[in-house]
């Protein structure tokens, strides 16, 4: 498949690029700053902001677009305008854990102990998900990680959930960037959550 990754130079974006290449897909890596890595037959780099008027044409013909951009760094209007202008229907979003439920009707982000440093990003992510839930012209998917989202190992052993935060037997809620990337690429190859949010964790 031909997959475009927005925010390809970030912690999650680099793992998504690596996982897609590992599986033999053609990847277009989009980031604000040009990557020093040379283009290959399988990997193309584009240095551009999502509001660059030339970007939609460069994304045309892709099978899927993944957005791995912080919600406080790009508006939902700009991202959705870009995807729609590209003509690509399959749109996947690297989400956050804040919008996951920890109890019926109670979101993680609303907890008293939610870290203040992540509040703006978490609330912006919830708002983005709310916008997506009102959209029917794109085949979108929003993938939320667990509460702790860090560099780790590619284990291929994880659980999939829906709208509730996944917590392991030891009380820890976490997932590695590497295993998250597996879950995202699995969803592209075998869609199971069209116009839905799902989550991944141990």
mmCIF file with all atom_site columns, C-alpha atoms in Angstrom, residues 20 35 169:
data_model
loop_
_atom_site.group_PDB
_atom_site.id
_atom_site.type_symbol
_atom_site.label_atom_id
_atom_site.label_alt_id
_atom_site.label_comp_id
_atom_site.label_asym_id
_atom_site.label_entity_id
_atom_site.label_seq_id
_atom_site.pdbx_PDB_ins_code
_atom_site.Cartn_x
_atom_site.Cartn_y
_atom_site.Cartn_z
_atom_site.occupancy
_atom_site.B_iso_or_equiv
_atom_site.pdbx_formal_charge
_atom_site.auth_seq_id
_atom_site.auth_comp_id
_atom_site.auth_asym_id
_atom_site.auth_atom_id
_atom_site.pdbx_PDB_model_num
ATOM 1 C CA . UNK A 1 20  ? 5.195  0.442  7.466  1.00 0.00 ? 20  UNK A CA 1
ATOM 2 C CA . UNK A 1 35  ? 14.945 14.451 6.971  1.00 0.00 ? 35  UNK A CA 1
ATOM 3 C CA . UNK A 1 169 ? -2.981 -6.848 36.134 1.00 0.00 ? 169 UNK A CA 1
#
